[in-house]
Every structure is written in C-alpha cells, then in structure tokens.
Amino acid sequence: MPTAVTTAATVITWAIAVGIILVGLRNLWAPQVAAEFGIPGTRTEDPAFRAWFSVLAGRDIGYGLFLLIALLGAGTHLHGWMMLAGSLVTLGDAIITKLSGGPAKAYYGIHGGTTAVMAAAGTVLLLS
C-alpha cells in the first residue's frame, strides 16, 4: 500500500513527465522562448539555432514519453530509477547554462530546481 510520500512522489513524476512534454512542444512552436532558459545572446531567428532547438524539443518530448510509458506500465522502483536518470539530464542543462554565462535564476531556479525535485522524487520512489 503506497504511503503519502510515495503518492506525492508519483504525482510529481506525472507532473514532470507531462511538463517536459509541454516544454518540448512549446519549444517546437515558439523557439524564441529559448532566451528564457538562460543562455544569453541566443539568436532565436537564426535557422541553425532553430534546427538545434528542434532537436532539443524532440529530446524533451521523448524523455517525457518514456517517463509516461513507465508510469503506465511499471512499478515505483523503475519510476525511481527513471527519475534519477532524468535528473542527470537536468543537471547537465544546469551546468551548460552556468558555463554559458546564463543567469543564476536559470541554472539554479529552472534547471537546478528541477534536478533537485526529480532526484528527491526518484529517491523516494526507489526506496518505496
């Protein structure tokens, strides 16, 4: 029987999965939002950048779908491992944003915060 903490971690996992799919879709439809993700000097009108950003959008949609599939067909242990693995992706995003000279609110708030939430939820699910 799931505990309240496990249930909360599962709800967070669903929110992350749906959220990252929505972020990917938004990036496909409106690549100018890239500037909000913390890399200064992003030239969103550049066709090469738009192609690269489309790849990033596809990555986000794919990660979200992988997580949704696991949520629909696997147990909490696998959910935990997937969240921990996904937190490494967001940690990489935070490091890239910091090394690119992005603002602290982007690498700590957006990417770092997502990393912390994913790692915490993943740990709870893994230990459930």
PDB file of C-alpha atoms in Angstrom:
ATOM      1  CA  MET A   1       0.000   0.000   0.000  1.00  0.00           C
ATOM      2  CA  PRO A   2       1.507   3.341  -1.031  1.00  0.00           C
ATOM      3  CA  THR A   3       2.370   5.867   1.609  1.00  0.00           C
ATOM      4  CA  ALA A   4       1.532   9.557   1.326  1.00  0.00           C
ATOM      5  CA  VAL A   5       5.166  10.287   0.444  1.00  0.00           C
ATOM      6  CA  THR A   6       5.172   7.669  -2.323  1.00  0.00           C
ATOM      7  CA  THR A   7       1.896   9.036  -3.670  1.00  0.00           C
ATOM      8  CA  ALA A   8       3.302  12.580  -3.646  1.00  0.00           C
ATOM      9  CA  ALA A   9       6.459  11.402  -5.462  1.00  0.00           C
ATOM     10  CA  THR A  10       4.310   9.639  -8.059  1.00  0.00           C
ATOM     11  CA  VAL A  11       2.222  12.773  -8.621  1.00  0.00           C
ATOM     12  CA  ILE A  12       5.455  14.759  -9.037  1.00  0.00           C
ATOM     13  CA  THR A  13       6.649  12.173 -11.567  1.00  0.00           C
ATOM     14  CA  TRP A  14       3.429  12.556 -13.576  1.00  0.00           C
ATOM     15  CA  ALA A  15       3.779  16.350 -13.443  1.00  0.00           C
ATOM     16  CA  ILE A  16       7.409  16.202 -14.604  1.00  0.00           C
ATOM     17  CA  ALA A  17       6.515  13.830 -17.456  1.00  0.00           C
ATOM     18  CA  VAL A  18       3.636  15.953 -18.721  1.00  0.00           C
ATOM     19  CA  GLY A  19       5.539  19.181 -18.064  1.00  0.00           C
ATOM     20  CA  ILE A  20       8.607  18.184 -20.073  1.00  0.00           C
ATOM     21  CA  ILE A  21       6.397  17.148 -22.995  1.00  0.00           C
ATOM     22  CA  LEU A  22       4.697  20.557 -22.864  1.00  0.00           C
ATOM     23  CA  VAL A  23       8.080  22.309 -22.720  1.00  0.00           C
ATOM     24  CA  GLY A  24       9.195  20.358 -25.790  1.00  0.00           C
ATOM     25  CA  LEU A  25       6.030  21.214 -27.692  1.00  0.00           C
ATOM     26  CA  ARG A  26       6.356  24.885 -26.738  1.00  0.00           C
ATOM     27  CA  ASN A  27       9.944  24.890 -27.969  1.00  0.00           C
ATOM     28  CA  LEU A  28       8.818  23.479 -31.328  1.00  0.00           C
ATOM     29  CA  TRP A  29       6.044  26.031 -31.753  1.00  0.00           C
ATOM     30  CA  ALA A  30       7.822  29.080 -30.310  1.00  0.00           C
ATOM     31  CA  PRO A  31      11.620  28.718 -30.429  1.00  0.00           C
ATOM     32  CA  GLN A  32      12.024  32.344 -29.338  1.00  0.00           C
ATOM     33  CA  VAL A  33      11.331  31.142 -25.766  1.00  0.00           C
ATOM     34  CA  ALA A  34      14.897  29.781 -25.723  1.00  0.00           C
ATOM     35  CA  ALA A  35      16.071  33.050 -24.233  1.00  0.00           C
ATOM     36  CA  GLU A  36      14.020  32.226 -21.113  1.00  0.00           C
ATOM     37  CA  PHE A  37      16.092  29.113 -20.466  1.00  0.00           C
ATOM     38  CA  GLY A  38      19.195  31.069 -19.540  1.00  0.00           C
ATOM     39  CA  ILE A  39      21.657  31.168 -22.413  1.00  0.00           C
ATOM     40  CA  PRO A  40      22.392  34.827 -23.089  1.00  0.00           C
ATOM     41  CA  GLY A  41      22.844  36.099 -26.618  1.00  0.00           C
ATOM     42  CA  THR A  42      20.653  33.397 -28.098  1.00  0.00           C
ATOM     43  CA  ARG A  43      19.785  34.384 -31.652  1.00  0.00           C
ATOM     44  CA  THR A  44      16.417  32.702 -31.975  1.00  0.00           C
ATOM     45  CA  GLU A  45      15.923  33.976 -35.526  1.00  0.00           C
ATOM     46  CA  ASP A  46      18.983  32.006 -36.739  1.00  0.00           C
ATOM     47  CA  PRO A  47      17.902  28.923 -38.798  1.00  0.00           C
ATOM     48  CA  ALA A  48      20.811  26.870 -37.406  1.00  0.00           C
ATOM     49  CA  PHE A  49      19.709  27.669 -33.868  1.00  0.00           C
ATOM     50  CA  ARG A  50      16.096  26.795 -34.688  1.00  0.00           C
ATOM     51  CA  ALA A  51      17.241  23.405 -36.034  1.00  0.00           C
ATOM     52  CA  TRP A  52      19.267  22.740 -32.892  1.00  0.00           C
ATOM     53  CA  PHE A  53      16.383  23.835 -30.696  1.00  0.00           C
ATOM     54  CA  SER A  54      14.034  21.485 -32.571  1.00  0.00           C
ATOM     55  CA  VAL A  55      16.369  18.623 -31.658  1.00  0.00           C
ATOM     56  CA  LEU A  56      16.238  19.730 -28.025  1.00  0.00           C
ATOM     57  CA  ALA A  57      12.434  19.886 -28.212  1.00  0.00           C
ATOM     58  CA  GLY A  58      12.356  16.341 -29.590  1.00  0.00           C
ATOM     59  CA  ARG A  59      14.612  15.202 -26.743  1.00  0.00           C
ATOM     60  CA  ASP A  60      12.273  16.730 -24.164  1.00  0.00           C
ATOM     61  CA  ILE A  61       9.176  15.200 -25.740  1.00  0.00           C
ATOM     62  CA  GLY A  62      10.891  11.809 -25.935  1.00  0.00           C
ATOM     63  CA  TYR A  63      12.015  11.873 -22.284  1.00  0.00           C
ATOM     64  CA  GLY A  64       8.519  12.818 -21.202  1.00  0.00           C
ATOM     65  CA  LEU A  65       7.003   9.978 -23.223  1.00  0.00           C
ATOM     66  CA  PHE A  66       9.495   7.448 -21.807  1.00  0.00           C
ATOM     67  CA  LEU A  67       8.508   8.510 -18.331  1.00  0.00           C
ATOM     68  CA  LEU A  68       4.775   8.348 -19.118  1.00  0.00           C
ATOM     69  CA  ILE A  69       5.176   4.842 -20.543  1.00  0.00           C
ATOM     70  CA  ALA A  70       6.961   3.725 -17.386  1.00  0.00           C
ATOM     71  CA  LEU A  71       4.272   5.327 -15.236  1.00  0.00           C
ATOM     72  CA  LEU A  72       1.590   3.417 -17.108  1.00  0.00           C
ATOM     73  CA  GLY A  73       3.281   0.041 -17.100  1.00  0.00           C
ATOM     74  CA  ALA A  74       5.897  -0.281 -14.390  1.00  0.00           C
ATOM     75  CA  GLY A  75       6.267  -0.165 -10.651  1.00  0.00           C
ATOM     76  CA  THR A  76       7.566   2.556  -8.388  1.00  0.00           C
ATOM     77  CA  HIS A  77      11.093   1.099  -8.367  1.00  0.00           C
ATOM     78  CA  LEU A  78      11.507   1.688 -12.112  1.00  0.00           C
ATOM     79  CA  HIS A  79       9.854   5.108 -11.790  1.00  0.00           C
ATOM     80  CA  GLY A  80      12.508   5.989  -9.236  1.00  0.00           C
ATOM     81  CA  TRP A  81      15.379   4.908 -11.466  1.00  0.00           C
ATOM     82  CA  MET A  82      13.944   6.834 -14.399  1.00  0.00           C
ATOM     83  CA  MET A  83      13.560   9.995 -12.326  1.00  0.00           C
ATOM     84  CA  LEU A  84      17.135   9.683 -11.054  1.00  0.00           C
ATOM     85  CA  ALA A  85      18.415   9.201 -14.607  1.00  0.00           C
ATOM     86  CA  GLY A  86      16.331  12.137 -15.793  1.00  0.00           C
ATOM     87  CA  SER A  87      17.734  14.313 -13.034  1.00  0.00           C
ATOM     88  CA  LEU A  88      21.169  13.853 -14.624  1.00  0.00           C
ATOM     89  CA  VAL A  89      19.812  15.383 -17.836  1.00  0.00           C
ATOM     90  CA  THR A  90      18.526  18.439 -15.979  1.00  0.00           C
ATOM     91  CA  LEU A  91      21.796  18.664 -14.032  1.00  0.00           C
ATOM     92  CA  GLY A  92      23.617  18.751 -17.370  1.00  0.00           C
ATOM     93  CA  ASP A  93      21.292  21.522 -18.519  1.00  0.00           C
ATOM     94  CA  ALA A  94      22.099  23.488 -15.346  1.00  0.00           C
ATOM     95  CA  ILE A  95      25.846  23.081 -15.844  1.00  0.00           C
ATOM     96  CA  ILE A  96      25.644  24.099 -19.517  1.00  0.00           C
ATOM     97  CA  THR A  97      23.571  27.162 -18.621  1.00  0.00           C
ATOM     98  CA  LYS A  98      26.050  28.188 -15.901  1.00  0.00           C
ATOM     99  CA  LEU A  99      29.097  27.654 -18.129  1.00  0.00           C
ATOM    100  CA  SER A 100      27.376  29.652 -20.889  1.00  0.00           C
ATOM    101  CA  GLY A 101      27.115  32.657 -18.600  1.00  0.00           C
ATOM    102  CA  GLY A 102      23.399  32.326 -18.003  1.00  0.00           C
ATOM    103  CA  PRO A 103      21.668  33.978 -15.052  1.00  0.00           C
ATOM    104  CA  ALA A 104      21.629  32.275 -11.678  1.00  0.00           C
ATOM    105  CA  LYS A 105      17.813  32.136 -11.737  1.00  0.00           C
ATOM    106  CA  ALA A 106      18.051  29.887 -14.811  1.00  0.00           C
ATOM    107  CA  TYR A 107      20.725  27.447 -13.689  1.00  0.00           C
ATOM    108  CA  TYR A 108      19.715  27.326 -10.029  1.00  0.00           C
ATOM    109  CA  GLY A 109      15.999  28.011 -10.323  1.00  0.00           C
ATOM    110  CA  ILE A 110      14.835  26.354 -13.533  1.00  0.00           C
ATOM    111  CA  HIS A 111      17.375  23.602 -14.117  1.00  0.00           C
ATOM    112  CA  GLY A 112      18.781  23.144 -10.618  1.00  0.00           C
ATOM    113  CA  GLY A 113      15.344  23.190  -9.012  1.00  0.00           C
ATOM    114  CA  THR A 114      14.068  20.601 -11.474  1.00  0.00           C
ATOM    115  CA  THR A 115      17.131  18.461 -10.772  1.00  0.00           C
ATOM    116  CA  ALA A 116      16.531  18.577  -7.020  1.00  0.00           C
ATOM    117  CA  VAL A 117      12.826  17.751  -7.303  1.00  0.00           C
ATOM    118  CA  MET A 118      13.451  14.890  -9.728  1.00  0.00           C
ATOM    119  CA  ALA A 119      16.252  13.429  -7.598  1.00  0.00           C
ATOM    120  CA  ALA A 120      14.161  13.670  -4.424  1.00  0.00           C
ATOM    121  CA  ALA A 121      11.083  12.083  -6.025  1.00  0.00           C
ATOM    122  CA  GLY A 122      13.244   9.411  -7.656  1.00  0.00           C
ATOM    123  CA  THR A 123      14.875   8.542  -4.351  1.00  0.00           C
ATOM    124  CA  VAL A 124      11.512   8.260  -2.589  1.00  0.00           C
ATOM    125  CA  LEU A 125      10.147   6.020  -5.356  1.00  0.00           C
ATOM    126  CA  LEU A 126      13.276   3.895  -5.442  1.00  0.00           C
ATOM    127  CA  LEU A 127      13.122   3.306  -1.703  1.00  0.00           C
ATOM    128  CA  SER A 128       9.373   2.575  -1.683  1.00  0.00           C
TER     129      SER A 128
END
